JSON list of C-alpha atoms in Angstrom, two decimals:
[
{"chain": "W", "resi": 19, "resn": "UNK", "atom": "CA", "xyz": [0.82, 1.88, 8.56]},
{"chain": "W", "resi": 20, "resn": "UNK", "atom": "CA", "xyz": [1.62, 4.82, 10.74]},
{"chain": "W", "resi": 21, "resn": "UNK", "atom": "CA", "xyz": [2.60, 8.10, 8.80]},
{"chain": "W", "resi": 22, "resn": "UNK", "atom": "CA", "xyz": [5.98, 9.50, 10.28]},
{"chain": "W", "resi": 23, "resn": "UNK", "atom": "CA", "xyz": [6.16, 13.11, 11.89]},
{"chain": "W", "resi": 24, "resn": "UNK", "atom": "CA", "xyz": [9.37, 14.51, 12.25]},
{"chain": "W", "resi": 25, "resn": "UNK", "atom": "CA", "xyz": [9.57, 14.08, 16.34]},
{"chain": "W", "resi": 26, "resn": "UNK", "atom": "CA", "xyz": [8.74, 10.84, 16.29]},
{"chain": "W", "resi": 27, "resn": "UNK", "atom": "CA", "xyz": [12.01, 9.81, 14.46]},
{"chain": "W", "resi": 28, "resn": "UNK", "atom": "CA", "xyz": [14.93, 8.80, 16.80]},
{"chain": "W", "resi": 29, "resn": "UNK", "atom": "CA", "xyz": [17.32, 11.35, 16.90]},
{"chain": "W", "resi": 30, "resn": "UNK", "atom": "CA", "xyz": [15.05, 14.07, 16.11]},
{"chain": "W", "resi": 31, "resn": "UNK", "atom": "CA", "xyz": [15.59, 15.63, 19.08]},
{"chain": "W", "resi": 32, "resn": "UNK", "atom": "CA", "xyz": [19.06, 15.16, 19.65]},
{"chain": "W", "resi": 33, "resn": "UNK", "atom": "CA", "xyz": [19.87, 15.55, 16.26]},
{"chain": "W", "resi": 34, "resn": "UNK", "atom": "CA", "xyz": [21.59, 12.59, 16.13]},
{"chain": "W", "resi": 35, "resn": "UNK", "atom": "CA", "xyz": [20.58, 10.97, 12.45]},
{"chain": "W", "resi": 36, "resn": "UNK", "atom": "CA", "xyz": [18.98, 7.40, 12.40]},
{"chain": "W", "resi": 37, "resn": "UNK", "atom": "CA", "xyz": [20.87, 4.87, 11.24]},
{"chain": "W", "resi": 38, "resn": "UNK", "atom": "CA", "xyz": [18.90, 2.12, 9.09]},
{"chain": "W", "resi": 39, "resn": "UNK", "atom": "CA", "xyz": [20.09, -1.53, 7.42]},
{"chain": "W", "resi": 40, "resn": "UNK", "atom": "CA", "xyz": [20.88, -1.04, 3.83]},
{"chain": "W", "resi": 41, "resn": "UNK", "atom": "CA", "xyz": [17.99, -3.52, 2.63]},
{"chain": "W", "resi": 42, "resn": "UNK", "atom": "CA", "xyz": [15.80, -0.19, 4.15]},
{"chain": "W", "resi": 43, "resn": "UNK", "atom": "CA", "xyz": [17.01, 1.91, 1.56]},
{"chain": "W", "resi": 44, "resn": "UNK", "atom": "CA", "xyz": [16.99, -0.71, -1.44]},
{"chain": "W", "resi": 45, "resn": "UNK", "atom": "CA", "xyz": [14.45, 0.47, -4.50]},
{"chain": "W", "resi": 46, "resn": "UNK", "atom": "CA", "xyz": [12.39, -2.40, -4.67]},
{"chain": "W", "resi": 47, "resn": "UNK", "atom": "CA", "xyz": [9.05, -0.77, -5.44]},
{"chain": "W", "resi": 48, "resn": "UNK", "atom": "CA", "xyz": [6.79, -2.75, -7.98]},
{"chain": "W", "resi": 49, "resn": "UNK", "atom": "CA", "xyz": [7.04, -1.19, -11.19]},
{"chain": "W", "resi": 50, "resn": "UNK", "atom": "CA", "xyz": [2.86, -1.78, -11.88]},
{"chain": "W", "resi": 51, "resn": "UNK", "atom": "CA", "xyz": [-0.39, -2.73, -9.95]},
{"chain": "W", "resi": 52, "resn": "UNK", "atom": "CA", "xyz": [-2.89, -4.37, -11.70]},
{"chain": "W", "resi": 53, "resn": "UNK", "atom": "CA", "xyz": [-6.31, -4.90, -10.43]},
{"chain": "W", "resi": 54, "resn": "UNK", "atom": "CA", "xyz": [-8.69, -7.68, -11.89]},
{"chain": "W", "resi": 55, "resn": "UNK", "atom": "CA", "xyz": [-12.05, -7.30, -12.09]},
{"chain": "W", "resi": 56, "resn": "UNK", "atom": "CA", "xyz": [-13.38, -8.93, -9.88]},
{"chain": "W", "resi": 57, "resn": "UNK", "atom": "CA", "xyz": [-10.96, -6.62, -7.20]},
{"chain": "W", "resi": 58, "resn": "UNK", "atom": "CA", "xyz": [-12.48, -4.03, -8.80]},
{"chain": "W", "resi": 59, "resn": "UNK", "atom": "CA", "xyz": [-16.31, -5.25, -9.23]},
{"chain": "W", "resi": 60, "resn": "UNK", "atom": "CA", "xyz": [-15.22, -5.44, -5.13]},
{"chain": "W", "resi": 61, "resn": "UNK", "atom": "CA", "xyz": [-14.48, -1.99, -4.57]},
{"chain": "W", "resi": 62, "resn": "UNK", "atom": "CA", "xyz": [-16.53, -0.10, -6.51]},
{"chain": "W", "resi": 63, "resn": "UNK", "atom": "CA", "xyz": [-19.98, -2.23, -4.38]},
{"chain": "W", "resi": 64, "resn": "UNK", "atom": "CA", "xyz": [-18.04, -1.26, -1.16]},
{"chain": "W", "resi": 65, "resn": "UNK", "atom": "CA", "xyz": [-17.95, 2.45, -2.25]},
{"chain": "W", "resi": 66, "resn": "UNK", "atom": "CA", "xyz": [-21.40, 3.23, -4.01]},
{"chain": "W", "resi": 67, "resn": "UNK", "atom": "CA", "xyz": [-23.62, 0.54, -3.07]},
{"chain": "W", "resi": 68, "resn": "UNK", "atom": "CA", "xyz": [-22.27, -0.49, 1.08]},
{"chain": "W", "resi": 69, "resn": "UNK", "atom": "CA", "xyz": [-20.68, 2.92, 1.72]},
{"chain": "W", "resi": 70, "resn": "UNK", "atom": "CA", "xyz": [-18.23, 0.81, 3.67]},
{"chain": "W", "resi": 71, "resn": "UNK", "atom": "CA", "xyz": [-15.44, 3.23, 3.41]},
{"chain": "W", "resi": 72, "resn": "UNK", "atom": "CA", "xyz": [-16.81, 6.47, 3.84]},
{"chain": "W", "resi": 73, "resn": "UNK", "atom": "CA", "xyz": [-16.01, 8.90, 4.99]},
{"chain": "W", "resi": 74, "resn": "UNK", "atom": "CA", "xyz": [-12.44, 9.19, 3.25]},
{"chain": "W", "resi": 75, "resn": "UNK", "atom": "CA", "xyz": [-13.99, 7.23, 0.02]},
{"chain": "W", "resi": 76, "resn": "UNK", "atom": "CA", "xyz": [-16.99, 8.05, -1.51]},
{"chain": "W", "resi": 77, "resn": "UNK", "atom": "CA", "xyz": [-19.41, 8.23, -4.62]},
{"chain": "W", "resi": 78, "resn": "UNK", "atom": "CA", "xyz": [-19.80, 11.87, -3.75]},
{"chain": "W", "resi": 79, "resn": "UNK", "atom": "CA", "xyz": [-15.89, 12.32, -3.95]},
{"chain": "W", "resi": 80, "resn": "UNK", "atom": "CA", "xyz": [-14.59, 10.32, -6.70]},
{"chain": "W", "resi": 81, "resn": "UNK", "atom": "CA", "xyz": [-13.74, 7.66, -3.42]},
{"chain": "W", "resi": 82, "resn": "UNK", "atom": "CA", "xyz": [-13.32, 4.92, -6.18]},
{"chain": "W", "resi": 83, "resn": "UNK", "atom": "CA", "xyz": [-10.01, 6.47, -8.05]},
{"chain": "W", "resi": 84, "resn": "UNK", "atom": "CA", "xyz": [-8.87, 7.49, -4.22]},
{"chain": "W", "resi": 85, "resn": "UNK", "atom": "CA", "xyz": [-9.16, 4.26, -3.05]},
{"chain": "W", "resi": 86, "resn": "UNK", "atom": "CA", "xyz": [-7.69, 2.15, -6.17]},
{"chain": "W", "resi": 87, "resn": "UNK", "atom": "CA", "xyz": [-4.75, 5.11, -6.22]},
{"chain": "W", "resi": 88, "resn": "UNK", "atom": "CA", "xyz": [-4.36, 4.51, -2.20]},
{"chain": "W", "resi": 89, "resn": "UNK", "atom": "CA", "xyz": [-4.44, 0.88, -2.09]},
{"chain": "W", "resi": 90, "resn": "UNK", "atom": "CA", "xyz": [-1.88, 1.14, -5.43]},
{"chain": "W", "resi": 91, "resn": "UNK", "atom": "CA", "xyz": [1.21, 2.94, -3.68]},
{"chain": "W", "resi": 92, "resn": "UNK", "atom": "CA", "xyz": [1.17, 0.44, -0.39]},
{"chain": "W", "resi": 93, "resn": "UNK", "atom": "CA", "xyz": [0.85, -2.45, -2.65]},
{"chain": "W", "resi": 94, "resn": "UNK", "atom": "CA", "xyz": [3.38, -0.97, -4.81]},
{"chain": "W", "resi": 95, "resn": "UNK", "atom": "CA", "xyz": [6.03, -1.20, -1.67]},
{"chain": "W", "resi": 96, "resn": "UNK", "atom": "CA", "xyz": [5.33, -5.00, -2.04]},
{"chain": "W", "resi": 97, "resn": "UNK", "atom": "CA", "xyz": [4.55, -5.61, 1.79]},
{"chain": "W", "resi": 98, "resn": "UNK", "atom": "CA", "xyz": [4.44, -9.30, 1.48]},
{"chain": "W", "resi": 99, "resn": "UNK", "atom": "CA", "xyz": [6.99, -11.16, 3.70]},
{"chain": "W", "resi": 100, "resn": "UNK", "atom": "CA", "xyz": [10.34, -11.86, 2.25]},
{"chain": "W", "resi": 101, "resn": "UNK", "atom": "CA", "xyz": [11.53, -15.02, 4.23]},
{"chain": "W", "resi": 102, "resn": "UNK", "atom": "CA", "xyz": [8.15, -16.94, 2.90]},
{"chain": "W", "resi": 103, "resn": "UNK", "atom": "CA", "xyz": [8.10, -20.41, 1.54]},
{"chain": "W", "resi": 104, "resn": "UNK", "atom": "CA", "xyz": [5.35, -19.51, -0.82]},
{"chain": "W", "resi": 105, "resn": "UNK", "atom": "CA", "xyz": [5.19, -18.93, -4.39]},
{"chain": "W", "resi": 106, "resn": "UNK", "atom": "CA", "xyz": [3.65, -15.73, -3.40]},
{"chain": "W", "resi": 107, "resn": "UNK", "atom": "CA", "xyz": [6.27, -13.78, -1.58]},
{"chain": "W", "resi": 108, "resn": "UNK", "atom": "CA", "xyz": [7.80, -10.69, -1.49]},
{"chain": "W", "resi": 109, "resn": "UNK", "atom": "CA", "xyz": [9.73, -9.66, -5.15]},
{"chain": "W", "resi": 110, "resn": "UNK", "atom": "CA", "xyz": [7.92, -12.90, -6.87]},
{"chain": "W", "resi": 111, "resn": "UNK", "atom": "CA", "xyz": [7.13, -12.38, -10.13]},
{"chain": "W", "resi": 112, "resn": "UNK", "atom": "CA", "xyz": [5.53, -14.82, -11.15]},
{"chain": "W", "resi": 113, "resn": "UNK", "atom": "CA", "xyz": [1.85, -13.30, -11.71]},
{"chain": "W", "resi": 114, "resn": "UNK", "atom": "CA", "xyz": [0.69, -10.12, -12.01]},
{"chain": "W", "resi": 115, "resn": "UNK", "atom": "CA", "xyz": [-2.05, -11.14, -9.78]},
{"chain": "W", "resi": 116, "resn": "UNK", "atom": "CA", "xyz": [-1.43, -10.24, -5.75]},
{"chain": "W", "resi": 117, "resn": "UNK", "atom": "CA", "xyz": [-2.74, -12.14, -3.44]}
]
């Protein structure tokens, strides 16, 4: 995921404004993230026993609440594919559990 800077947007320079679908605009943020255990058990040997994600997250800098809050908003934006024939596709509801 690439953060956006202001000149990289079309029309920035001609200050033209972007024009986007309307399904780019929809609110369809998960309301919660849950994390089992196990996800959890996962990260926290990554960060203070592997180091596997330093230098941004670690034991030294409260890396395991960074990380969980991190990996919480871009699975909040539900990036799973829309047009899947799974169970498990984007807006499905039918765990709390992502996968």
């Amino acid at each position: 995921i690439k953060p956006i800077v202001p000149w990289d947007l079309p029309g920035h320079h001609d200050k033209v404004p972007l024009s986007v679908p309307t399904w780019v605009s929809q609110d369809d943020e998960l309301k919660s993230v849950k994390f089992s255990a196990k996800a959890m058990e996962g990260l926290e040997k990554y960060i203070r026993d592997e180091n596997k994600l330093a230098p941004l997250y670690t034991s030294e800098n409260d890396g395991i609440n960074d990380a969980t809050n991190t990996i919480r908003e871009i699975l909040a934006q539900d990036p799973r594919a829309s047009n899947s024939n799974g169970s498990n596709k984007r807006g499905s509801h039918k765990n709390d559990i992502y996968k």
